[in-house]
Coordinates of C-alpha atoms (C1' of nucleotides) in Angstrom, one line a residue:
Chain G
X1 CA -2.7 54.0 -11.8
X2 CA -3.5 50.6 -10.3
X3 CA -6.5 50.9 -11.9
X4 CA -5.7 51.5 -15.4
X5 CA -3.4 48.5 -15.5
X6 CA -5.5 45.9 -14.1
X7 CA -8.4 47.1 -16.7
X8 CA -5.4 47.2 -19.8
X9 CA -5.4 43.4 -19.1
X10 CA -8.8 42.2 -20.9
X11 CA -10.0 45.3 -22.2
X12 CA -7.7 45.8 -24.5
X13 CA -8.8 48.9 -26.6
X14 CA -11.1 50.6 -24.3
X15 CA -9.8 53.6 -21.9
X16 CA -11.6 53.3 -18.7
X17 CA -12.1 56.6 -16.6
X18 CA -10.0 57.1 -13.7
X19 CA -12.5 56.3 -10.5
X20 CA -11.4 57.4 -7.6
X21 CA -11.3 55.1 -5.0
X22 CA -13.6 55.1 -2.5
X23 CA -12.8 55.0 1.3
X24 CA -12.8 51.4 2.1
X25 CA -15.1 51.9 5.5
X26 CA -18.2 53.2 3.5
X27 CA -17.3 49.0 2.1
X28 CA -17.5 50.6 -1.2
X29 CA -16.3 49.5 -4.3
X30 CA -14.8 50.4 -7.3
X31 CA -17.2 49.4 -9.9
X32 CA -14.8 48.5 -12.8
X33 CA -12.8 44.9 -11.8
X34 CA -10.5 42.8 -12.4
X35 CA -10.9 40.4 -15.9
X36 CA -10.6 37.4 -15.7
X37 CA -7.4 35.7 -16.5
X38 CA -7.9 34.4 -19.3
X39 CA -7.8 38.1 -20.8
X40 CA -11.8 37.7 -20.9
X41 CA -13.8 39.9 -19.6
X42 CA -15.2 39.3 -16.5
X43 CA -18.6 39.1 -17.3
X44 CA -20.1 39.7 -13.9
X45 CA -17.7 42.3 -12.8
X46 CA -18.4 44.4 -15.9
X47 CA -22.6 43.3 -15.2
X48 CA -21.9 45.3 -12.1
X49 CA -19.7 48.2 -13.6
X50 CA -22.8 48.0 -16.0
X51 CA -25.5 48.4 -13.6
X52 CA -23.7 51.1 -12.1
X53 CA -24.1 52.9 -14.7
X54 CA -27.2 52.2 -15.7
X55 CA -28.2 53.3 -12.6
X56 CA -26.8 56.8 -13.5
X57 CA -28.7 57.5 -16.7
X58 CA -32.8 57.1 -14.8
X59 CA -34.3 54.3 -14.6
X60 CA -36.3 54.9 -17.1
X61 CA -33.6 54.7 -20.1
X62 CA -32.3 51.6 -18.6
X63 CA -34.2 48.9 -19.9
X64 CA -34.7 50.5 -23.7
X65 CA -31.3 50.6 -23.8
X66 CA -31.3 46.8 -22.8
X67 CA -34.0 46.0 -25.9
X68 CA -31.7 47.5 -28.1
X69 CA -28.9 45.8 -27.6
X70 CA -27.7 43.4 -30.2
X71 CA -26.6 40.0 -29.5
X72 CA -23.4 39.1 -29.9
X73 CA -22.0 36.0 -29.3
X74 CA -19.3 34.4 -26.7
X75 CA -17.3 33.9 -29.3
X76 CA -17.6 37.2 -31.0
X77 CA -16.7 38.8 -27.2
X78 CA -14.2 36.8 -26.5
X79 CA -11.9 37.6 -29.8
X80 CA -12.5 40.4 -29.2
X81 CA -14.9 41.5 -31.4
X82 CA -17.4 43.3 -29.1
X83 CA -15.5 46.2 -30.0
X84 CA -16.8 46.6 -33.4
X85 CA -18.9 49.5 -32.9
X86 CA -16.7 52.7 -32.2
X87 CA -19.4 54.9 -30.3
X88 CA -19.1 55.2 -26.8
X89 CA -22.5 54.1 -26.3
X90 CA -22.7 51.4 -28.8
X91 CA -19.4 50.0 -26.9
X92 CA -21.1 50.3 -23.7
X93 CA -24.3 48.1 -24.6
X94 CA -22.5 45.4 -26.1
X95 CA -20.2 45.4 -23.5
X96 CA -23.2 44.6 -21.7
X97 CA -24.6 42.5 -24.8
X98 CA -21.5 39.9 -23.9
X99 CA -22.1 40.1 -19.9
X100 CA -25.7 39.4 -20.2
X101 CA -25.1 36.5 -22.7
X102 CA -22.4 35.1 -20.6
X103 CA -24.7 35.1 -17.7
X104 CA -28.0 34.7 -19.1
X105 CA -27.6 30.6 -20.0
X106 CA -28.0 29.5 -16.2
X107 CA -31.8 30.3 -15.0
X108 CA -30.0 28.8 -11.6
X109 CA -28.1 31.5 -11.1
X110 CA -30.6 34.0 -11.4
X111 CA -32.8 32.3 -9.4
X112 CA -30.3 33.0 -6.9
X113 CA -29.6 36.5 -7.7
X114 CA -33.8 36.5 -7.6
X115 CA -33.9 35.2 -3.9
X116 CA -30.8 37.5 -3.3
X117 CA -33.5 40.2 -4.6
X118 CA -36.3 39.3 -2.4
X119 CA -34.1 38.8 0.7
X120 CA -32.1 41.9 0.5
X121 CA -34.5 44.7 -1.2
X122 CA -36.0 45.2 -3.8
X123 CA -34.9 48.5 -5.3
X124 CA -35.0 48.8 -8.3
X125 CA -31.3 48.8 -9.1
X126 CA -30.7 44.8 -8.0
X127 CA -34.0 44.2 -9.6
X128 CA -32.3 45.1 -12.4
X129 CA -30.0 42.7 -12.5
X130 CA -32.6 40.3 -13.1
X131 CA -34.5 41.7 -15.7
X132 CA -31.4 42.5 -17.5
X133 CA -30.9 38.9 -18.0
X134 CA -34.0 37.9 -18.5
X135 CA -34.8 40.5 -21.7
X136 CA -31.7 39.4 -22.8
X137 CA -32.8 36.2 -23.4
X138 CA -36.0 37.4 -25.6
X139 CA -38.3 35.1 -25.3
X140 CA -37.0 32.2 -23.2
X141 CA -39.0 30.4 -21.3
X142 CA -39.1 28.4 -18.2
X143 CA -37.7 31.2 -15.9
X144 CA -40.2 31.6 -13.3
X145 CA -39.9 34.4 -11.4
X146 CA -39.6 33.3 -7.3
X147 CA -42.6 33.5 -5.5
X148 CA -42.8 35.7 -2.8
X149 CA -41.2 34.1 0.0
X150 CA -39.7 37.5 1.5
X151 CA -40.5 38.3 4.6
X152 CA -37.3 39.3 5.1
X153 CA -37.0 42.8 6.7
X154 CA -34.0 43.4 5.9
X155 CA -33.1 46.8 4.4
X156 CA -29.7 46.9 3.7
X157 CA -27.4 44.6 4.1
X158 CA -25.0 46.6 6.6
X159 CA -27.5 45.9 8.4
X160 CA -26.1 43.1 9.5
X161 CA -23.2 43.9 11.2
X162 CA -25.1 44.4 14.0
X163 CA -27.1 42.4 15.7
X164 CA -30.1 42.8 14.3
X165 CA -33.3 40.7 15.8
X166 CA -35.0 40.3 12.0
X167 CA -31.5 38.9 11.7
X168 CA -31.2 36.3 14.5
X169 CA -35.6 35.8 13.3
X170 CA -33.8 34.8 10.3
X171 CA -31.6 32.0 11.0
X172 CA -33.4 30.6 13.3
X173 CA -37.0 30.6 12.4
X174 CA -36.9 31.4 8.2
X175 CA -36.0 29.1 6.1
X176 CA -33.4 31.5 4.5
X177 CA -33.8 30.8 0.5
X178 CA -30.2 29.9 0.0
X179 CA -29.3 28.0 3.5
X180 CA -28.5 24.6 4.0
X181 CA -29.7 22.6 1.2
X182 CA -26.7 21.0 0.6
X183 CA -24.6 20.2 3.2
X184 CA -23.6 15.9 2.0
X185 CA -20.9 15.4 3.8
X186 CA -21.3 17.3 7.4
X187 CA -22.9 15.8 9.9
X188 CA -25.2 18.0 12.2
X189 CA -24.7 18.8 15.5
X190 CA -27.4 20.4 16.9
X191 CA -26.4 21.9 20.3
X192 CA -29.2 22.8 22.7
X193 CA -31.9 25.5 22.4
X194 CA -28.7 28.2 20.8
X195 CA -29.2 29.1 17.0
X196 CA -25.4 27.9 16.7
X197 CA -25.5 25.0 13.9
X198 CA -22.1 22.8 14.2
X199 CA -21.4 20.7 11.8
X200 CA -18.5 18.3 11.5
X201 CA -16.3 17.9 7.8
X202 CA -15.7 14.4 7.0
X203 CA -12.1 15.6 7.0
X204 CA -11.7 18.5 9.3
X205 CA -12.7 19.2 12.7
X206 CA -14.3 21.8 10.7
X207 CA -16.8 23.5 13.0
X208 CA -19.6 25.8 11.5
X209 CA -20.7 28.4 13.5
X210 CA -24.3 29.1 11.9
X211 CA -25.2 31.6 14.3
X212 CA -25.2 35.8 14.3
X213 CA -22.3 37.3 15.6
X214 CA -23.8 39.1 17.7
X215 CA -20.3 40.9 18.8
X216 CA -19.3 44.6 17.8
X217 CA -16.4 44.9 16.7
X218 CA -15.7 46.5 20.5
X219 CA -16.3 42.9 21.9
X220 CA -14.5 40.8 19.8
X221 CA -14.4 37.4 21.0
X222 CA -11.4 36.8 23.8
X223 CA -11.1 33.2 22.7
X224 CA -9.6 34.3 19.4
X225 CA -7.4 36.3 21.0
X226 CA -6.3 33.7 23.7
X227 CA -6.1 31.3 20.4
X228 CA -3.1 34.3 19.1
X229 CA -2.1 34.2 22.1
X230 CA -1.0 30.5 22.4
X231 CA 0.0 30.3 19.1
X232 CA 2.1 33.0 19.8
X233 CA 3.4 31.1 22.3
X234 CA 4.0 28.2 20.1
X235 CA 5.7 30.3 17.8
X236 CA 8.6 31.2 20.5
X237 CA 9.0 27.7 20.6
X238 CA 10.2 27.5 17.8
X239 CA 13.7 27.0 16.9
X240 CA 15.3 28.8 14.1
X241 CA 17.6 27.4 11.4
X242 CA 19.5 28.1 9.0
X243 CA 17.9 27.7 5.3
X244 CA 21.0 27.1 3.3
X245 CA 24.3 25.9 3.8
X246 CA 26.3 29.3 1.7
X247 CA 23.1 31.6 2.6
X248 CA 23.3 30.8 6.0
X249 CA 23.2 34.5 7.4
X250 CA 23.0 33.3 11.4
X251 CA 21.6 36.0 13.2
X252 CA 22.7 36.5 16.4
X253 CA 20.4 36.0 20.0
X254 CA 20.2 39.2 20.7
X255 CA 19.7 39.2 24.4
X256 CA 17.5 42.6 24.2
X257 CA 14.8 40.7 22.4
X258 CA 13.0 42.6 20.2
X259 CA 8.7 42.3 21.3
X260 CA 7.5 39.3 19.5
X261 CA 6.9 40.1 15.6
X262 CA 3.9 41.2 15.3
X263 CA 3.3 39.2 12.3
X264 CA 0.1 38.0 12.4
X265 CA 0.9 34.3 10.7
X266 CA 0.1 31.6 13.3
X267 CA 1.5 28.2 13.1
X268 CA -1.3 26.3 12.2
X269 CA 0.3 23.4 11.1
X270 CA 1.9 23.0 14.6
X271 CA -0.9 23.9 15.9
X272 CA -3.2 21.6 14.6
X273 CA -0.2 18.9 15.0
X274 CA 0.6 17.9 12.0
X275 CA 4.4 17.5 10.6
X276 CA 4.1 21.2 9.6
X277 CA 6.1 21.8 6.3
X278 CA 9.4 23.8 5.2
X279 CA 7.8 26.5 3.0
X280 CA 9.7 29.3 0.6
X281 CA 11.4 26.9 -0.4
X282 CA 12.8 29.3 -3.2
X283 CA 15.0 30.3 -0.4
X284 CA 16.0 27.0 0.5
X285 CA 19.0 25.5 -1.1
X286 CA 18.2 23.1 -3.8
X287 CA 21.6 21.8 -3.5
X288 CA 22.8 20.1 -0.7
X289 CA 20.3 16.9 -1.1
X290 CA 18.5 15.7 1.7
X291 CA 20.6 13.3 3.6
X292 CA 17.5 10.8 4.4
X293 CA 18.1 7.8 3.0
X294 CA 15.6 6.2 5.0
X295 CA 15.2 6.2 8.8
X296 CA 14.0 3.2 9.9
X297 CA 11.6 1.9 12.0
X298 CA 12.4 -1.9 13.5
X299 CA 8.9 -3.3 15.4
X300 CA 11.6 -5.7 17.4
X301 CA 9.6 -8.1 19.8
X302 CA 5.9 -8.3 19.2
X303 CA 3.5 -9.2 22.0
X304 CA 0.1 -8.9 22.6
X305 CA -1.3 -6.0 24.8
X306 CA -3.9 -6.0 27.7
X307 CA -7.1 -5.4 26.6
X308 CA -7.2 -2.0 27.8
X309 CA -4.3 -0.7 26.1
X310 CA -0.9 -0.2 27.0
X311 CA -1.2 2.5 29.9
X312 CA 1.3 1.0 32.8
X313 CA 4.6 1.9 34.0
X314 CA 5.9 -0.6 31.6
X315 CA 8.4 1.5 30.1
X316 CA 9.5 -0.8 27.6
X317 CA 10.2 0.4 24.8
X318 CA 9.4 -2.4 22.5
X319 CA 6.9 -2.2 20.2
X320 CA 3.6 -3.9 20.5
X321 CA 1.0 -4.8 18.4
X322 CA -2.2 -6.5 19.0
X323 CA -5.8 -6.2 18.0
X324 CA -8.6 -6.5 20.2
X325 CA -12.1 -7.7 20.5
X326 CA -13.2 -4.5 19.3
X327 CA -11.1 -5.2 16.0
X328 CA -9.0 -2.4 16.6
X329 CA -5.4 -2.4 16.1
X330 CA -2.9 -1.0 19.0
X331 CA 0.5 -0.8 18.8
X332 CA 3.2 0.8 20.0
X333 CA 6.2 1.8 17.8
X334 CA 9.6 1.8 20.0
X335 CA 11.2 4.4 18.4
X336 CA 11.8 6.0 14.7
X337 CA 15.7 6.3 13.6
X338 CA 15.6 9.1 12.5
X339 CA 17.4 9.6 9.2
X340 CA 21.1 10.3 8.9
X341 CA 22.1 13.5 10.9
X342 CA 25.3 15.4 11.0
X343 CA 26.5 17.3 13.7
X344 CA 29.3 18.7 14.7
X345 CA 30.0 20.7 17.3
X346 CA 32.7 22.6 19.2
X347 CA 34.7 20.4 22.2
X348 CA 33.8 23.4 24.5
X349 CA 30.1 23.1 24.2
X350 CA 27.8 22.5 26.4
X351 CA 25.9 18.9 26.6
X352 CA 22.8 20.7 27.0
X353 CA 23.8 22.7 23.7
X354 CA 24.6 19.8 22.2
X355 CA 20.8 18.3 23.0
X356 CA 19.3 21.3 21.5
X357 CA 21.2 21.0 18.5
X358 CA 20.2 17.7 17.6
X359 CA 17.0 19.0 18.7
X360 CA 16.5 21.6 15.8
X361 CA 18.0 18.6 13.8
X362 CA 15.0 16.8 14.1
X363 CA 12.9 19.1 14.3
X364 CA 13.9 20.1 11.3
X365 CA 14.0 17.2 9.3
X366 CA 10.5 16.3 11.1
X367 CA 9.0 19.6 9.6
X368 CA 10.7 19.6 6.3
X369 CA 8.0 17.8 4.9
X370 CA 9.1 14.4 6.7
X371 CA 6.3 11.4 6.6
X372 CA 5.4 8.0 7.9
X373 CA 5.7 5.5 5.2
X374 CA 3.6 1.6 6.0
X375 CA 5.6 -1.1 5.6
X376 CA 3.5 -4.5 5.5
X377 CA 5.8 -7.7 5.6
X378 CA 8.5 -5.5 4.2
X379 CA 6.3 -4.4 1.5
X380 CA 5.7 -0.5 1.4
X381 CA 2.1 0.0 1.3
X382 CA 1.2 3.4 -0.5
X383 CA -2.3 3.6 -1.1
X384 CA -3.4 5.6 2.1
X385 CA -7.4 5.0 1.4
X386 CA -7.1 1.5 1.8
X387 CA -8.1 0.1 5.5
X388 CA -6.1 -1.7 7.9
X389 CA -8.1 -4.9 6.7
X390 CA -7.7 -4.4 2.7
X391 CA -4.2 -4.3 3.8
X392 CA -3.7 -7.5 6.0
X393 CA -2.4 -5.2 8.5
X394 CA -4.7 -6.0 10.9
X395 CA -4.3 -9.7 10.3
X396 CA -1.8 -11.5 13.1
X397 CA 0.6 -12.5 11.1
X398 CA 1.2 -9.1 9.3
X399 CA 0.7 -7.0 12.5
X400 CA 3.8 -8.6 13.4
X401 CA 5.4 -7.3 10.3
X402 CA 4.5 -4.1 10.8
X403 CA 6.8 -1.4 10.0
X404 CA 7.4 2.0 9.8
X405 CA 9.5 5.0 8.0
X406 CA 10.6 8.5 8.0
X407 CA 10.8 9.7 4.7
X408 CA 11.6 12.4 3.7
X409 CA 9.2 14.3 1.0
X410 CA 10.4 14.9 -2.3
X411 CA 11.8 18.1 -3.3
X412 CA 12.6 19.0 0.5
X413 CA 15.7 21.3 0.5
X414 CA 18.4 20.5 3.1
X415 CA 17.6 21.8 6.0
X416 CA 20.7 23.2 8.0
X417 CA 20.5 24.0 11.9
X418 CA 22.1 26.5 13.7
X419 CA 23.2 26.0 16.7
X420 CA 26.2 26.4 19.1
X421 CA 27.1 29.2 20.7
X422 CA 26.5 32.3 19.6
X423 CA 29.7 33.2 18.4
X424 CA 29.4 30.0 16.0
X425 CA 26.1 31.4 14.5
X426 CA 28.2 34.4 13.6
X427 CA 30.7 32.5 11.8
X428 CA 30.2 31.9 8.1
X429 CA 30.3 27.9 8.5
X430 CA 27.1 26.0 9.6
X431 CA 27.9 23.3 12.2
X432 CA 24.8 20.9 12.0
X433 CA 23.7 19.7 8.0
X434 CA 22.7 17.0 7.4
X435 CA 25.4 15.2 5.3
X436 CA 27.0 13.1 7.4
X437 CA 25.8 10.3 8.9
X438 CA 26.3 9.9 12.4
X439 CA 23.3 10.5 15.7
X440 CA 20.8 8.8 16.1
X441 CA 18.2 10.2 17.8
X442 CA 14.8 8.7 20.4
X443 CA 12.2 9.6 18.6
X444 CA 9.1 7.8 19.3
X445 CA 6.1 8.1 17.5
X446 CA 2.4 6.6 19.0
X447 CA -0.8 6.8 17.7
X448 CA -3.8 7.0 19.7
X449 CA -5.6 4.7 17.3
X450 CA -4.4 2.5 14.1
X451 CA -7.4 4.3 12.3
X452 CA -4.9 7.1 12.4
X453 CA -1.9 5.0 10.3
X454 CA -2.6 5.7 7.3
X455 CA -2.4 9.2 8.5
X456 CA 0.3 11.3 7.8
X457 CA 2.0 13.5 10.8
X458 CA -0.8 13.0 13.1
X459 CA 0.6 12.4 16.5
X460 CA 4.5 12.8 16.8
X461 CA 6.5 13.4 19.6
X462 CA 10.2 13.6 20.2
X463 CA 11.8 12.5 23.6
X464 CA 14.7 13.6 24.6
X465 CA 14.9 11.1 27.7
X466 CA 13.5 8.5 25.3
X467 CA 10.6 7.0 25.0
X468 CA 8.7 8.3 28.2
X469 CA 5.3 9.2 27.6
X470 CA 4.7 6.6 25.2
X471 CA 2.0 5.0 27.1
X472 CA 0.6 8.2 28.1
X473 CA 0.6 8.6 24.5
X474 CA -1.4 5.1 23.4
X475 CA -3.4 4.9 26.6
X476 CA -5.4 8.1 25.1
X477 CA -4.5 10.6 27.6
X478 CA -2.2 12.8 24.9
X479 CA -4.7 15.6 24.2
X480 CA -4.7 17.0 21.0
X481 CA -3.1 19.8 22.2
X482 CA -0.7 18.5 23.5
X483 CA -0.1 15.9 20.4
X484 CA 2.4 18.0 19.0
X485 CA 6.0 18.0 18.9
X486 CA 7.5 18.9 22.3
X487 CA 10.5 21.3 22.1
X488 CA 12.8 20.9 25.0
X489 CA 12.1 23.7 27.4
X490 CA 14.1 27.2 26.3
X491 CA 15.2 28.8 29.7
X492 CA 18.4 27.2 30.7
X493 CA 20.7 29.3 31.9
X494 CA 23.2 28.6 28.8
X495 CA 20.8 30.6 26.2
X496 CA 21.9 29.4 22.7
X497 CA 22.2 30.0 19.0
X498 CA 18.9 28.4 18.7
X499 CA 17.0 31.0 18.1
X500 CA 12.9 31.2 18.6
X501 CA 12.0 32.2 14.8
X502 CA 10.2 34.8 16.3
X503 CA 13.1 36.4 17.2
X504 CA 15.0 36.4 14.0
X505 CA 16.0 39.4 11.8
X506 CA 17.8 38.3 8.9
X507 CA 16.9 36.8 5.9
X508 CA 17.5 33.7 6.7
X509 CA 14.1 33.1 8.2
X510 CA 12.5 30.2 7.2
X511 CA 8.9 31.2 6.9
X512 CA 6.1 28.3 6.5
X513 CA 4.0 27.9 4.8
X514 CA 0.2 26.5 5.8
X515 CA -0.3 23.3 4.6
X516 CA -3.1 23.3 2.1
X517 CA -5.9 22.3 2.7
X518 CA -8.8 22.2 0.2
X519 CA -12.2 23.8 1.0
X520 CA -14.6 20.7 1.6
X521 CA -17.9 20.6 -0.3
X522 CA -19.5 21.6 3.1
X523 CA -16.6 24.6 3.8
X524 CA -17.4 26.1 0.5
X525 CA -21.2 26.2 1.2
X526 CA -20.8 27.5 4.5
X527 CA -19.0 30.2 2.6
X528 CA -21.8 30.9 0.2
X529 CA -23.9 31.3 2.3
X530 CA -22.3 33.1 4.4
X531 CA -21.2 36.1 1.2
X532 CA -25.0 35.5 0.3
X533 CA -26.1 37.2 3.7
X534 CA -23.2 39.6 4.2
X535 CA -21.8 40.4 0.3
X536 CA -18.7 40.4 -0.2
X537 CA -16.2 42.8 0.9
X538 CA -16.9 41.9 4.2
X539 CA -14.8 38.5 4.8
X540 CA -13.8 39.1 8.8
X541 CA -18.2 39.3 8.9
X542 CA -18.2 36.3 7.2
X543 CA -15.6 34.6 9.0
X544 CA -17.1 35.2 12.1
X545 CA -20.3 34.4 10.8
X546 CA -19.5 30.9 9.4
X547 CA -16.0 30.2 10.0
X548 CA -15.0 31.8 13.7
X549 CA -14.5 28.2 14.9
X550 CA -12.2 26.8 12.0
X551 CA -8.7 28.8 12.4
X552 CA -7.1 27.4 10.0
X553 CA -9.2 29.7 7.7
X554 CA -8.7 33.2 8.0
X555 CA -10.9 35.8 6.8
X556 CA -8.2 36.3 3.7
X557 CA -8.8 32.4 2.7
X558 CA -12.0 33.2 2.7
X559 CA -11.9 35.7 0.3
X560 CA -9.1 34.3 -1.9
X561 CA -11.3 31.2 -1.7
X562 CA -14.3 33.4 -2.7
X563 CA -12.2 34.5 -5.5
X564 CA -11.6 31.3 -7.0
X565 CA -15.1 30.0 -6.5
X566 CA -16.2 32.7 -8.8
X567 CA -13.5 31.9 -11.0
X568 CA -14.7 28.1 -11.0
X569 CA -17.7 29.3 -11.2
X570 CA -17.3 30.6 -14.9
X571 CA -14.7 28.0 -16.3
X572 CA -16.4 25.3 -18.1
X573 CA -16.6 22.2 -16.3
X574 CA -14.1 20.5 -17.9
X575 CA -11.3 23.2 -16.7
X576 CA -12.5 22.9 -13.2
X577 CA -9.8 20.8 -11.2
X578 CA -9.3 19.6 -7.9
X579 CA -12.8 18.0 -6.1
X580 CA -15.8 18.9 -7.7
X581 CA -18.4 21.8 -6.0
X582 CA -21.6 20.9 -7.0
X583 CA -23.1 23.6 -9.6
X584 CA -25.7 24.8 -7.9
X585 CA -23.2 25.9 -5.1
X586 CA -21.6 27.7 -8.2
X587 CA -24.5 29.2 -9.8
X588 CA -25.0 30.7 -6.0
X589 CA -21.6 32.0 -6.1
X590 CA -22.3 33.3 -9.4
X591 CA -25.2 35.0 -8.5
X592 CA -24.1 36.5 -5.3
X593 CA -21.1 37.4 -7.3
X594 CA -22.8 39.6 -9.2
X595 CA -25.9 40.7 -6.8
X596 CA -23.4 42.0 -4.4
X597 CA -20.7 43.8 -6.7
X598 CA -24.2 45.7 -7.9
X599 CA -25.1 46.6 -4.4
X600 CA -21.6 48.1 -3.7
X601 CA -21.3 49.4 -6.7
X602 CA -24.6 50.9 -5.8
X603 CA -23.4 52.3 -2.8
X604 CA -20.9 52.7 -4.6
X605 CA -22.8 55.1 -7.0
X606 CA -24.7 56.7 -4.1
X607 CA -21.4 58.5 -2.8
X608 CA -20.8 60.1 -6.3
X609 CA -21.5 63.3 -7.0
X610 CA -21.0 63.4 -10.9
X611 CA -21.9 59.9 -12.1
X612 CA -20.0 57.8 -14.0
X613 CA -18.4 58.7 -17.1
X614 CA -19.0 56.3 -20.0
X615 CA -16.4 54.4 -21.9
X616 CA -14.2 56.2 -24.4
X617 CA -12.3 54.1 -27.0
X618 CA -8.8 55.1 -27.3
Chain U
dC1 C1' -7.0 44.4 11.7
dT2 C1' -9.1 44.6 7.8
dT3 C1' -9.7 44.6 2.5
dA4 C1' -8.0 44.5 -1.8
dG5 C1' -5.1 42.7 -5.5
dG6 C1' -1.0 41.0 -7.4
dG7 C1' 1.6 36.6 -7.5
Chain K
dC1 C1' -1.5 30.4 0.0
dC2 C1' 1.6 34.5 0.5
dC3 C1' 3.0 39.0 0.5
dT4 C1' 1.4 44.0 0.5
dA5 C1' -0.6 48.5 -0.4
dA6 C1' -3.7 50.9 1.9
dG7 C1' -6.8 52.9 5.2

DNA sequence: CTTAGGG
DNA sequence: CCCTAAG
């Protein structure tokens, strides 16, 4: 049983009664949760289960139980001494004590819990959570119960699913005790009178929607669907590449194409016009070193540009740079040289197929983790955070000596492209690899704005006809959506073995791992608030509430982020990594987690007929 | 499609 | 982040 297995990790020596799973539709959860990774029992989750159990035992007995609890230090607890007492009851109490010990240190957490309680209900179950921690502290002062700010009319959090007027009011008029205190990095934009609160994150163009979701399940936003369709379309334009020389297992291009993969996995990176990375590296060959030894870029002739930009019919491929009066650096890159490619095609292959193969190879290389290096006077500029001015790029002399290189990312395996006619794809050997030099392709890279230079992979456009749309690009006509790799149309009659990924069949599929996108503080804030309001376990609602417009955050992502947040909140600040999350947020995370855990536990308990059996020692 | 949980 | 079981 899964449950047993999980528990056996952290609760050594305890046997947990088997608790039946409850239907998710009831939005309930098993009160016993997975212990923390480090093997220590997870305080909140245990607390949640404890709360559930206490509930079983009746209202009155609870507080007395707590008052009897003997203090056990964290050390004792962690070292497993919690279970020195070997009677069922004692164990239970000891656990409770340990849990309380673990969380009672922070008044902030309790404060947050109180807020939640005052907002979502004051039934005895939830109050007990804070009561427990307070009792446990026995005499510690300093914590003031929250003044009743609680005009909130929501009794049952599940109400949030519907478009309840009270909720709207909550968002519009009432300052939620947990909302909006901390958006350090966000700029807010109020849009008219609607109750949407958009903000744009610093780095992400993440738009937060603070509005209430008014859509019932039956009324899913059609935009969402549209986006998915678009995604699918995009996906279908990806070319399949073989992962590995050896394992190459060509898949056929079945003319009777199966319906597009039902896989929901969208190719976000692509969508966001970033270089997409090859993932599943495990599946990729470790050999076949990346052959891209420095595709280079030469800035040949450089000349001033008209102030208005570089539009015009001039199709010159020259690289041009220019510093305008508004101190914007404008430039055009004539071409990038693609790092070495090796292409081999049968004599009978068509020119079209050759083009496609080269295209694939190029896409594969670029997608396989290529990034742009910036050179000034032949020296590489490594610090991405420096400004052009600081780097000296904007100064005229250096402007003439500005260079770019395409560089393979480290640890990228060599991509191999399958192309040629279908029969070739069945051969055991790949017909294109990246080993030996030979073909250069006309890839033009254009940046809308010099400020983008320091980012990698902003606008990369491949143009078979060699740099034809550079002008448009630079003049800003290229929209965000179109600023992506543009594969050649695949509607040619000579269907080749360049296989859209969605049609693949075998194991030779390369699945793209989405690029890592660390949550910003603003996003965390949004997430925390959403969870505070709808609770854990309703990730779709959370998504709709706060991340509906952030396509790159799926509800699974949000759930995962919450998971890590809870973990982060429980570990010591020293052990935390990455962009620090404000402690205030972490407190709220703990509080919300605890609160909603017991709420769910409560709901769970409600459906129980016989109650939870006590813990038993093996 | 959603949730939950493991990897 | 990914994957998958399960509902």
